[in-house]
PDB file of C-alpha atoms in Angstrom:
ATOM      1  CA  MET A   6    -102.690  55.842 -53.372  1.00 52.00           C
ATOM      2  CA  THR A   7    -105.804  56.922 -55.983  1.00 55.00           C
ATOM      3  CA  TYR A   8    -107.008  54.634 -58.749  1.00 44.00           C
ATOM      4  CA  HIS A   9    -104.841  56.129 -61.407  1.00 51.00           C
ATOM      5  CA  ASP A  10    -101.524  56.010 -59.309  1.00 56.00           C
ATOM      6  CA  GLY A  11    -102.817  52.030 -58.697  1.00 54.00           C
ATOM      7  CA  MET A  12    -103.003  51.329 -62.458  1.00 49.00           C
ATOM      8  CA  ARG A  13     -99.513  53.021 -63.273  1.00 55.00           C
ATOM      9  CA  PHE A  14     -98.039  50.725 -60.387  1.00 46.00           C
ATOM     10  CA  ALA A  15     -99.652  47.587 -61.439  1.00 50.00           C
ATOM     11  CA  ALA A  16     -98.687  48.163 -65.294  1.00 48.00           C
ATOM     12  CA  PHE A  17     -95.150  49.151 -63.898  1.00 42.00           C
ATOM     13  CA  LEU A  18     -95.023  46.046 -61.968  1.00 40.00           C
ATOM     14  CA  ALA A  19     -96.223  43.793 -65.082  1.00 43.00           C
ATOM     15  CA  LEU A  20     -93.453  45.536 -67.070  1.00 39.00           C
ATOM     16  CA  VAL A  21     -90.759  44.396 -64.117  1.00 35.00           C
ATOM     17  CA  LEU A  22     -91.813  40.595 -64.288  1.00 36.00           C
ATOM     18  CA  ALA A  23     -91.928  40.614 -68.264  1.00 39.00           C
ATOM     19  CA  LEU A  24     -88.186  41.740 -68.105  1.00 35.00           C
ATOM     20  CA  VAL A  25     -87.558  39.393 -65.612  1.00 36.00           C
ATOM     21  CA  SER A  26     -88.878  36.627 -67.177  1.00 38.00           C
ATOM     22  CA  ALA A  27     -87.414  37.583 -70.703  1.00 39.00           C
ATOM     23  CA  ALA A  28     -84.039  37.869 -69.008  1.00 37.00           C
ATOM     24  CA  SER A  29     -84.257  34.478 -67.366  1.00 36.00           C
ATOM     25  CA  ARG A  30     -85.119  33.117 -70.649  1.00 41.00           C
ATOM     26  CA  ALA A  31     -82.338  34.682 -72.189  1.00 44.00           C
ATOM     27  CA  GLY A  32     -79.202  32.124 -71.935  1.00 46.00           C
ATOM     28  CA  ALA A  33     -81.824  29.347 -71.043  1.00 50.00           C
ATOM     29  CA  ASP A  34     -79.995  26.043 -69.682  1.00 72.00           C
ATOM     30  CA  VAL A  35     -80.439  24.941 -73.545  1.00 87.00           C
ATOM     31  CA  VAL A  36     -78.984  21.609 -74.517  1.00 93.00           C
ATOM     32  CA  LEU A  37     -78.075  21.722 -78.423  1.00 95.00           C
ATOM     33  CA  VAL A  38     -77.204  18.707 -80.432  1.00 95.00           C
ATOM     34  CA  GLY A  39     -76.751  20.233 -83.620  1.00 94.00           C
ATOM     35  CA  ALA A  40     -77.056  23.003 -86.058  1.00 94.00           C
ATOM     36  CA  ALA A  41     -78.498  23.963 -90.043  1.00 92.00           C
ATOM     37  CA  GLY A  42     -76.222  26.494 -91.833  1.00 87.00           C
ATOM     38  CA  GLY A  43     -76.989  28.226 -95.094  1.00 83.00           C
ATOM     39  CA  PRO A  44     -79.160  31.106 -95.707  1.00 82.00           C
ATOM     40  CA  THR A  45     -81.554  30.780 -92.798  1.00 87.00           C
ATOM     41  CA  PRO A  46     -79.619  29.287 -90.015  1.00 92.00           C
ATOM     42  CA  ALA A  47     -80.859  27.524 -87.082  1.00 95.00           C
ATOM     43  CA  LEU A  48     -79.742  25.806 -83.632  1.00 97.00           C
ATOM     44  CA  VAL A  49     -81.585  22.555 -82.511  1.00 97.00           C
ATOM     45  CA  GLY A  50     -81.892  21.559 -78.645  1.00 96.00           C
ATOM     46  CA  ARG A  51     -82.131  18.106 -77.620  1.00 95.00           C
ATOM     47  CA  GLY A  52     -86.025  18.304 -77.419  1.00 96.00           C
ATOM     48  CA  GLY A  53     -86.159  19.658 -80.920  1.00 96.00           C
ATOM     49  CA  GLU A  54     -86.425  23.217 -79.727  1.00 96.00           C
ATOM     50  CA  ILE A  55     -85.508  25.125 -83.023  1.00 96.00           C
ATOM     51  CA  PHE A  56     -83.629  28.810 -82.576  1.00 96.00           C
ATOM     52  CA  ARG A  57     -83.266  30.665 -85.469  1.00 95.00           C
ATOM     53  CA  TRP A  58     -81.177  33.934 -85.864  1.00 93.00           C
ATOM     54  CA  GLU A  59     -83.694  36.938 -85.905  1.00 92.00           C
ATOM     55  CA  ASP A  60     -83.353  40.501 -84.514  1.00 91.00           C
ATOM     56  CA  GLY A  61     -79.601  39.825 -83.264  1.00 93.00           C
ATOM     57  CA  ALA A  62     -80.267  36.731 -81.374  1.00 95.00           C
ATOM     58  CA  TRP A  63     -81.122  33.188 -81.739  1.00 96.00           C
ATOM     59  CA  ARG A  64     -84.690  32.980 -80.911  1.00 96.00           C
ATOM     60  CA  ARG A  65     -87.128  30.058 -80.673  1.00 95.00           C
ATOM     61  CA  VAL A  66     -90.050  29.174 -82.815  1.00 91.00           C
ATOM     62  CA  ALA A  67     -92.870  26.770 -81.656  1.00 89.00           C
ATOM     63  CA  GLY A  68     -92.529  23.142 -81.307  1.00 90.00           C
ATOM     64  CA  GLY A  69     -90.219  20.379 -80.333  1.00 94.00           C
ATOM     65  CA  VAL A  70     -90.329  16.448 -80.179  1.00 94.00           C
ATOM     66  CA  ALA A  71     -91.511  14.184 -77.167  1.00 88.00           C
ATOM     67  CA  GLY A  72     -88.195  12.580 -75.993  1.00 89.00           C
ATOM     68  CA  ASP A  73     -84.379  13.547 -76.636  1.00 95.00           C
ATOM     69  CA  LEU A  74     -82.620  14.046 -80.092  1.00 96.00           C
ATOM     70  CA  SER A  75     -79.042  12.778 -80.172  1.00 95.00           C
ATOM     71  CA  VAL A  76     -78.034  14.649 -83.211  1.00 96.00           C
ATOM     72  CA  ALA A  77     -79.347  17.117 -85.817  1.00 96.00           C
ATOM     73  CA  ARG A  78     -78.339  18.735 -89.395  1.00 93.00           C
ATOM     74  CA  GLY A  79     -79.260  20.136 -92.265  1.00 92.00           C
ATOM     75  CA  PRO A  80     -78.818  22.817 -94.755  1.00 90.00           C
ATOM     76  CA  SER A  81     -81.002  25.243 -93.437  1.00 90.00           C
ATOM     77  CA  ALA A  82     -83.624  25.818 -90.908  1.00 92.00           C
ATOM     78  CA  ARG A  83     -86.059  24.472 -93.099  1.00 93.00           C
ATOM     79  CA  ASP A  84     -84.654  21.475 -93.711  1.00 94.00           C
ATOM     80  CA  VAL A  85     -83.208  19.861 -90.642  1.00 96.00           C
ATOM     81  CA  TRP A  86     -82.859  16.400 -90.159  1.00 97.00           C
ATOM     82  CA  ALA A  87     -82.415  14.476 -86.582  1.00 97.00           C
ATOM     83  CA  LEU A  88     -82.156  11.022 -84.918  1.00 97.00           C
ATOM     84  CA  GLY A  89     -84.071  10.027 -81.838  1.00 95.00           C
ATOM     85  CA  ARG A  90     -85.807   6.872 -81.303  1.00 91.00           C
ATOM     86  CA  ARG A  91     -86.740   7.692 -84.955  1.00 93.00           C
ATOM     87  CA  VAL A  92     -85.597   9.993 -87.761  1.00 96.00           C
ATOM     88  CA  PHE A  93     -87.205  13.134 -87.748  1.00 97.00           C
ATOM     89  CA  HIS A  94     -87.684  16.142 -90.130  1.00 96.00           C
ATOM     90  CA  HIS A  95     -88.351  19.703 -89.545  1.00 96.00           C
ATOM     91  CA  ASP A  96     -89.712  21.842 -92.511  1.00 95.00           C
ATOM     92  CA  GLY A  97     -89.173  24.874 -91.049  1.00 93.00           C
ATOM     93  CA  THR A  98     -92.844  24.851 -89.784  1.00 93.00           C
ATOM     94  CA  ALA A  99     -92.886  21.657 -87.633  1.00 95.00           C
ATOM     95  CA  TRP A 100     -91.318  18.246 -86.897  1.00 96.00           C
ATOM     96  CA  SER A 101     -92.489  15.160 -88.737  1.00 95.00           C
ATOM     97  CA  ALA A 102     -91.583  11.656 -87.396  1.00 95.00           C
ATOM     98  CA  LEU A 103     -90.613   9.188 -90.257  1.00 94.00           C
ATOM     99  CA  PRO A 104     -91.013   5.574 -88.698  1.00 91.00           C
ATOM    100  CA  GLU A 105     -90.827   4.114 -92.079  1.00 89.00           C
ATOM    101  CA  VAL A 106     -87.226   4.788 -92.312  1.00 92.00           C
ATOM    102  CA  GLY A 107     -86.298   2.133 -89.541  1.00 88.00           C
ATOM    103  CA  ARG A 108     -83.678   2.220 -87.306  1.00 90.00           C
ATOM    104  CA  ALA A 109     -80.934   4.877 -87.769  1.00 96.00           C
ATOM    105  CA  SER A 110     -77.993   5.611 -85.334  1.00 96.00           C
ATOM    106  CA  VAL A 111     -75.928   7.827 -87.697  1.00 97.00           C
ATOM    107  CA  LEU A 112     -76.763  10.829 -89.574  1.00 97.00           C
ATOM    108  CA  ALA A 113     -75.162  11.976 -92.770  1.00 96.00           C
ATOM    109  CA  ALA A 114     -72.265  14.418 -91.980  1.00 93.00           C
ATOM    110  CA  ASP A 115     -72.530  18.059 -91.958  1.00 90.00           C
ATOM    111  CA  GLY A 116     -72.190  19.437 -95.727  1.00 89.00           C
ATOM    112  CA  SER A 117     -73.529  16.111 -97.473  1.00 92.00           C
ATOM    113  CA  ILE A 118     -75.405  16.956-100.594  1.00 93.00           C
ATOM    114  CA  VAL A 119     -78.172  14.644 -99.897  1.00 95.00           C
ATOM    115  CA  PRO A 120     -79.632  13.509 -96.390  1.00 96.00           C
ATOM    116  CA  GLY A 121     -78.889  10.270 -95.216  1.00 97.00           C
ATOM    117  CA  VAL A 122     -78.950   7.694 -92.441  1.00 98.00           C
ATOM    118  CA  ALA A 123     -76.820   4.878 -91.449  1.00 98.00           C
ATOM    119  CA  HIS A 124     -77.381   1.588 -88.999  1.00 97.00           C
ATOM    120  CA  GLY A 125     -74.832  -0.995 -88.850  1.00 97.00           C
ATOM    121  CA  ARG A 126     -73.476  -1.646 -92.508  1.00 98.00           C
ATOM    122  CA  SER A 127     -76.786  -0.192 -93.940  1.00 97.00           C
ATOM    123  CA  ILE A 128     -76.739   3.291 -95.706  1.00 98.00           C
ATOM    124  CA  ARG A 129     -79.764   5.021 -97.034  1.00 97.00           C
ATOM    125  CA  LEU A 130     -80.003   8.215 -98.841  1.00 97.00           C
ATOM    126  CA  ARG A 131     -83.006  10.522 -99.351  1.00 95.00           C
ATOM    127  CA  ALA A 132     -83.525  11.655-103.033  1.00 88.00           C
ATOM    128  CA  GLY A 133     -86.844  12.364-104.938  1.00 86.00           C
ATOM    129  CA  GLY A 134     -89.025  11.698-102.144  1.00 87.00           C
ATOM    130  CA  GLN A 135     -87.636   8.054-101.826  1.00 92.00           C
ATOM    131  CA  TRP A 136     -85.073   6.256 -98.992  1.00 95.00           C
ATOM    132  CA  THR A 137     -82.631   4.493-101.403  1.00 94.00           C
ATOM    133  CA  PRO A 138     -80.363   1.943-100.185  1.00 96.00           C
ATOM    134  CA  LEU A 139     -76.550   1.810-100.891  1.00 97.00           C
ATOM    135  CA  ALA A 140     -74.847  -1.960-101.073  1.00 97.00           C
ATOM    136  CA  ALA A 141     -73.705  -2.737 -97.532  1.00 98.00           C
ATOM    137  CA  ALA A 142     -70.072  -1.227 -96.259  1.00 98.00           C
ATOM    138  CA  PRO A 143     -67.617  -3.763 -95.588  1.00 97.00           C
ATOM    139  CA  ALA A 144     -68.124  -2.655 -91.764  1.00 97.00           C
ATOM    140  CA  PRO A 145     -70.333  -1.108 -89.649  1.00 98.00           C
ATOM    141  CA  VAL A 146     -70.709   2.673 -90.009  1.00 98.00           C
ATOM    142  CA  THR A 147     -69.739   5.263 -87.439  1.00 97.00           C
ATOM    143  CA  ALA A 148     -69.784   8.424 -89.778  1.00 96.00           C
ATOM    144  CA  PHE A 149     -70.428   9.019 -93.418  1.00 97.00           C
ATOM    145  CA  TRP A 150     -70.877  11.959 -95.826  1.00 96.00           C
ATOM    146  CA  ALA A 151     -73.338  11.568 -98.698  1.00 96.00           C
ATOM    147  CA  GLY A 152     -72.780  13.194-102.092  1.00 95.00           C
ATOM    148  CA  GLY A 153     -75.609  11.257-103.993  1.00 94.00           C
ATOM    149  CA  ALA A 154     -76.055   7.413-105.311  1.00 94.00           C
ATOM    150  CA  ARG A 155     -72.634   7.476-106.861  1.00 95.00           C
ATOM    151  CA  ASP A 156     -70.527   9.154-104.159  1.00 96.00           C
ATOM    152  CA  ALA A 157     -70.345   8.477-100.076  1.00 97.00           C
ATOM    153  CA  VAL A 158     -67.315   8.312 -97.926  1.00 97.00           C
ATOM    154  CA  ALA A 159     -67.731   6.321 -94.887  1.00 97.00           C
ATOM    155  CA  VAL A 160     -65.566   5.820 -92.027  1.00 96.00           C
ATOM    156  CA  THR A 161     -66.286   2.202 -90.437  1.00 97.00           C
ATOM    157  CA  ASP A 162     -64.753  -0.162 -87.912  1.00 95.00           C
ATOM    158  CA  ALA A 163     -62.346  -1.448 -90.673  1.00 94.00           C
ATOM    159  CA  GLY A 164     -61.093   1.912 -91.514  1.00 93.00           C
ATOM    160  CA  VAL A 165     -62.527   4.593 -94.594  1.00 95.00           C
ATOM    161  CA  VAL A 166     -63.898   3.475 -97.656  1.00 96.00           C
ATOM    162  CA  ARG A 167     -65.498   5.197-100.707  1.00 96.00           C
ATOM    163  CA  TRP A 168     -68.823   4.440-102.921  1.00 97.00           C
ATOM    164  CA  ASN A 169     -68.171   5.085-106.436  1.00 96.00           C
ATOM    165  CA  GLY A 170     -71.623   3.935-107.580  1.00 96.00           C
ATOM    166  CA  ARG A 171     -70.747   0.275-107.984  1.00 96.00           C
ATOM    167  CA  ALA A 172     -68.727  -0.662-105.127  1.00 97.00           C
ATOM    168  CA  TRP A 173     -66.883   0.264-101.941  1.00 98.00           C
ATOM    169  CA  ARG A 174     -63.013   1.193-102.329  1.00 96.00           C
ATOM    170  CA  PRO A 175     -60.428   1.714 -99.541  1.00 94.00           C
ATOM    171  CA  VAL A 176     -59.272   5.185 -98.880  1.00 92.00           C
ATOM    172  CA  SER A 177     -55.508   4.993 -98.323  1.00 87.00           C
ATOM    173  CA  GLY A 178     -53.670   7.392 -95.754  1.00 83.00           C
ATOM    174  CA  ALA A 179     -56.977   7.875 -93.835  1.00 86.00           C
ATOM    175  CA  ALA A 180     -55.825   6.062 -90.452  1.00 82.00           C
ATOM    176  CA  GLY A 181     -57.251   6.975 -87.370  1.00 86.00           C
ATOM    177  CA  ALA A 182     -60.132   8.522 -89.010  1.00 92.00           C
ATOM    178  CA  LEU A 183     -62.696   9.822 -86.402  1.00 91.00           C
ATOM    179  CA  GLY A 184     -65.468  11.431 -88.674  1.00 92.00           C
ATOM    180  CA  VAL A 185     -65.979  13.288 -91.843  1.00 93.00           C
ATOM    181  CA  ALA A 186     -67.283  16.532 -93.173  1.00 90.00           C
ATOM    182  CA  GLY A 187     -68.010  18.007 -96.643  1.00 88.00           C
ATOM    183  CA  VAL A 188     -67.614  21.420 -97.733  1.00 85.00           C
ATOM    184  CA  ASP A 189     -68.214  22.911-101.298  1.00 83.00           C
ATOM    185  CA  GLY A 190     -69.048  19.063-102.165  1.00 86.00           C
ATOM    186  CA  VAL A 191     -65.657  17.757-101.127  1.00 86.00           C
ATOM    187  CA  ALA A 192     -65.448  15.076 -98.226  1.00 90.00           C
ATOM    188  CA  LEU A 193     -62.992  15.835 -95.422  1.00 89.00           C
ATOM    189  CA  ILE A 194     -61.688  13.061 -93.323  1.00 93.00           C
ATOM    190  CA  LEU A 195     -61.285  14.190 -89.849  1.00 92.00           C
ATOM    191  CA  CYS A 196     -58.303  12.100 -88.216  1.00 91.00           C
ATOM    192  CA  ALA A 197     -56.917  11.900 -84.750  1.00 87.00           C
ATOM    193  CA  ASP A 198     -53.614  13.356 -86.181  1.00 86.00           C
ATOM    194  CA  GLY A 199     -55.516  16.242 -88.302  1.00 88.00           C
ATOM    195  CA  LEU A 200     -57.374  16.953 -91.513  1.00 89.00           C
ATOM    196  CA  ARG A 201     -57.197  15.092 -94.746  1.00 90.00           C
ATOM    197  CA  ARG A 202     -58.599  16.356 -97.984  1.00 83.00           C
ATOM    198  CA  GLY A 203     -57.973  14.403-101.142  1.00 71.00           C
ATOM    199  CA  GLY A 204     -56.015  12.027 -99.374  1.00 74.00           C
ATOM    200  CA  ARG A 205     -53.404  14.678 -98.287  1.00 85.00           C
ATOM    201  CA  LYS A 206     -52.725  15.476 -94.850  1.00 88.00           C
ATOM    202  CA  LEU A 207     -52.691  19.085 -94.219  1.00 89.00           C
ATOM    203  CA  ALA A 208     -49.847  20.588 -92.176  1.00 92.00           C
ATOM    204  CA  THR A 209     -51.018  21.409 -88.567  1.00 90.00           C
ATOM    205  CA  PRO A 210     -49.600  24.162 -86.509  1.00 89.00           C
ATOM    206  CA  PRO A 211     -48.892  24.169 -82.879  1.00 84.00           C
ATOM    207  CA  GLY A 212     -52.193  25.208 -80.650  1.00 77.00           C
ATOM    208  CA  LEU A 213     -54.345  22.847 -82.483  1.00 87.00           C
ATOM    209  CA  ALA A 214     -54.788  20.329 -79.703  1.00 85.00           C
ATOM    210  CA  GLY A 215     -56.688  17.101 -79.975  1.00 87.00           C
ATOM    211  CA  ALA A 216     -58.670  16.059 -83.266  1.00 88.00           C
ATOM    212  CA  PRO A 217     -60.921  18.285 -85.508  1.00 90.00           C
ATOM    213  CA  LEU A 218     -64.642  18.059 -84.746  1.00 89.00           C
ATOM    214  CA  ALA A 219     -66.344  20.021 -87.962  1.00 89.00           C
ATOM    215  CA  ALA A 220     -65.657  22.095 -90.729  1.00 89.00           C
ATOM    216  CA  ALA A 221     -67.523  24.685 -92.402  1.00 89.00           C
ATOM    217  CA  SER A 222     -67.011  27.570 -95.167  1.00 84.00           C
ATOM    218  CA  ALA A 223     -67.727  30.907 -94.638  1.00 82.00           C
ATOM    219  CA  ALA A 224     -66.581  34.087 -96.827  1.00 75.00           C
ATOM    220  CA  ARG A 225     -64.970  31.631 -99.086  1.00 78.00           C
ATOM    221  CA  LYS A 226     -62.884  30.034 -97.131  1.00 85.00           C
ATOM    222  CA  LEU A 227     -62.558  26.703 -95.036  1.00 86.00           C
ATOM    223  CA  PHE A 228     -62.588  26.866 -91.248  1.00 92.00           C
ATOM    224  CA  VAL A 229     -61.901  23.862 -89.121  1.00 92.00           C
ATOM    225  CA  LEU A 230     -63.514  23.420 -85.290  1.00 93.00           C
ATOM    226  CA  TYR A 231     -61.021  21.819 -82.770  1.00 92.00           C
ATOM    227  CA  PRO A 232     -61.996  21.143 -79.148  1.00 90.00           C
ATOM    228  CA  THR A 233     -60.077  24.561 -78.154  1.00 90.00           C
ATOM    229  CA  ALA A 234     -59.515  26.625 -81.275  1.00 93.00           C
ATOM    230  CA  LEU A 235     -60.711  27.591 -84.521  1.00 95.00           C
ATOM    231  CA  ALA A 236     -58.590  26.995 -88.020  1.00 94.00           C
ATOM    232  CA  ARG A 237     -58.523  28.046 -91.428  1.00 91.00           C
ATOM    233  CA  VAL A 238     -57.463  26.014 -94.666  1.00 90.00           C
ATOM    234  CA  ASP A 239     -54.443  27.832 -96.323  1.00 87.00           C
ATOM    235  CA  ALA A 240     -53.506  25.942 -99.569  1.00 81.00           C
ATOM    236  CA  ASN A 241     -52.487  22.530 -98.152  1.00 82.00           C
ATOM    237  CA  ALA A 242     -51.872  23.759 -94.436  1.00 90.00           C
ATOM    238  CA  LEU A 243     -54.125  24.468 -91.554  1.00 92.00           C
ATOM    239  CA  VAL A 244     -53.748  27.976 -89.700  1.00 94.00           C
ATOM    240  CA  LEU A 245     -54.414  29.141 -86.327  1.00 94.00           C
ATOM    241  CA  VAL A 246     -57.411  31.625 -86.159  1.00 94.00           C
ATOM    242  CA  ALA A 247     -57.898  31.875 -82.627  1.00 94.00           C
ATOM    243  CA  ALA A 248     -58.744  29.945 -79.598  1.00 94.00           C
ATOM    244  CA  LEU A 249     -61.973  29.602 -78.280  1.00 93.00           C
ATOM    245  CA  PRO A 250     -63.398  31.831 -75.961  1.00 91.00           C
ATOM    246  CA  GLU A 251     -62.917  31.095 -72.518  1.00 87.00           C
ATOM    247  CA  GLY A 252     -66.148  29.178 -71.177  1.00 80.00           C
ATOM    248  CA  ALA A 253     -67.009  28.555 -74.623  1.00 83.00           C
ATOM    249  CA  GLY A 254     -67.673  24.903 -73.311  1.00 85.00           C
ATOM    250  CA  GLU A 255     -67.794  21.532 -75.153  1.00 88.00           C
ATOM    251  CA  PRO A 256     -68.508  22.538 -78.929  1.00 87.00           C
ATOM    252  CA  ALA A 257     -71.790  21.028 -80.583  1.00 88.00           C
ATOM    253  CA  ALA A 258     -71.567  22.608 -83.946  1.00 91.00           C
ATOM    254  CA  LEU A 259     -70.034  24.672 -86.466  1.00 93.00           C
ATOM    255  CA  LEU A 260     -71.944  26.901 -88.883  1.00 91.00           C
ATOM    256  CA  ALA A 261     -71.458  29.743 -91.567  1.00 89.00           C
ATOM    257  CA  ARG A 262     -73.871  32.546 -91.448  1.00 89.00           C
ATOM    258  CA  GLY A 263     -73.008  34.927 -94.391  1.00 87.00           C
ATOM    259  CA  ASP A 264     -69.178  36.014 -93.250  1.00 88.00           C
ATOM    260  CA  ASP A 265     -69.505  34.812 -89.849  1.00 92.00           C
ATOM    261  CA  VAL A 266     -68.543  31.666 -88.764  1.00 93.00           C
ATOM    262  CA  VAL A 267     -70.616  30.378 -85.430  1.00 95.00           C
ATOM    263  CA  VAL A 268     -69.529  28.093 -82.649  1.00 95.00           C
ATOM    264  CA  ALA A 269     -72.188  26.620 -80.830  1.00 94.00           C
ATOM    265  CA  ALA A 270     -71.336  24.836 -77.604  1.00 93.00           C
ATOM    266  CA  ARG A 271     -73.435  21.970 -76.176  1.00 92.00           C
ATOM    267  CA  ARG A 272     -74.408  23.688 -73.172  1.00 92.00           C
ATOM    268  CA  GLY A 273     -76.034  26.367 -75.017  1.00 92.00           C
ATOM    269  CA  ALA A 274     -73.431  29.382 -75.715  1.00 93.00           C
ATOM    270  CA  VAL A 275     -72.649  30.433 -79.027  1.00 95.00           C
ATOM    271  CA  TRP A 276     -70.097  32.475 -80.108  1.00 95.00           C
ATOM    272  CA  ALA A 277     -69.369  34.087 -83.665  1.00 95.00           C
ATOM    273  CA  TRP A 278     -66.021  35.114 -85.323  1.00 94.00           C
ATOM    274  CA  ARG A 279     -65.289  37.500 -87.879  1.00 92.00           C
ATOM    275  CA  ASP A 280     -62.449  39.788 -86.925  1.00 91.00           C
ATOM    276  CA  GLY A 281     -62.757  38.586 -83.439  1.00 95.00           C
ATOM    277  CA  TRP A 282     -64.985  36.644 -81.090  1.00 96.00           C
ATOM    278  CA  ARG A 283     -68.595  37.833 -79.961  1.00 95.00           C
ATOM    279  CA  ALA A 284     -70.813  36.309 -77.641  1.00 95.00           C
ATOM    280  CA  GLU A 285     -74.756  35.517 -79.328  1.00 95.00           C
ATOM    281  CA  THR A 286     -77.637  35.298 -77.201  1.00 94.00           C
ATOM    282  CA  ILE A 287     -80.258  32.229 -77.316  1.00 94.00           C
ATOM    283  CA  VAL A 288     -83.760  33.737 -76.443  1.00 93.00           C
ATOM    284  CA  ASP A 289     -86.354  31.113 -75.239  1.00 85.00           C
ATOM    285  CA  ASP A 290     -89.466  32.826 -75.309  1.00 73.00           C
ATOM    286  CA  ALA A 291     -91.554  30.885 -77.699  1.00 59.00           C
ATOM    287  CA  ALA A 292     -93.210  28.599 -75.114  1.00 52.00           C
ATOM    288  CA  PRO A 293     -95.408  31.175 -73.873  1.00 43.00           C
ATOM    289  CA  ALA A 294     -96.632  32.719 -77.139  1.00 40.00           C
ATOM    290  CA  ALA A 295     -97.262  28.763 -78.322  1.00 39.00           C
ATOM    291  CA  ALA A 296     -99.423  28.561 -75.565  1.00 37.00           C
ATOM    292  CA  ARG A 297    -101.321  31.731 -76.279  1.00 31.00           C
ATOM    293  CA  ALA A 298    -101.530  30.690 -80.286  1.00 34.00           C
ATOM    294  CA  GLY A 299    -102.778  27.206 -79.436  1.00 35.00           C
ATOM    295  CA  SER A 300     -99.450  25.858 -80.773  1.00 37.00           C
ATOM    296  CA  PRO A 301     -99.787  22.125 -81.976  1.00 42.00           C
ATOM    297  CA  PRO A 302     -98.310  19.670 -79.491  1.00 41.00           C
ATOM    298  CA  ALA A 303     -94.967  18.208 -79.821  1.00 52.00           C
ATOM    299  CA  VAL A 304     -94.198  14.857 -82.196  1.00 59.00           C
ATOM    300  CA  ALA A 305     -93.833  12.010 -80.085  1.00 52.00           C
ATOM    301  CA  HIS A 306     -91.199   9.162 -80.752  1.00 47.00           C
TER     302      HIS A 306
END
């Protein structure tokens, strides 16, 4: 073999190894804990990995946290809130730990107008660069939607209550509430027997087994995620859109991306719906690039 032949072979081998490495990183064993919707959507991994939608794939950007996150949400990839041992915030560039917030076990629901956290009966909202507490809820909070200092809906151990700026008031007709989500400034109560909007239970068709998990709006339509199916709100009823793809896994998040509705599973499978399902790829190729660029270390807990 001549010198030039050897160089060609070495270049070919390097290309093959690079392709194999990229293939191994695509669809990597990522555990997702949440997502951010809006004009710049992102998926968030358990280690603080941020995956943005670029060039037809979910591509990782540098950074992470030292430890595990339990949940992450936000209106865009430039405004992501997450819970681990502390409260964290990602501004589109890097994570910041916020020890001044104190203990937090619940993050404001998808579709909240302002960020917020809760622990026990305490709820704190972020506005004007400050964390402002609301009056203590009647019982420990398990989920809540934050509309602002004068509007919040909380699911508690004693039932669903609504904050009107002065006091917490019971919400009737919301027995069996498991969670809450907001769409276009309206709180939707997710109950064991279906979905309630404005105190009215929406009619549920056959095929929607289990309790609703999340809601999001896309193309001026309200979509609701169930454990095995995607539904759409039509007037005062739910309409079955489609069963989730076989092998989709446990849903972790539902988000809108333009006219698409994206379902992300906890084990890293991502599917988008418009007129049918299509699988999307997670590409975890940021770590080598970050190392070459001298990326800053992960934020510690």
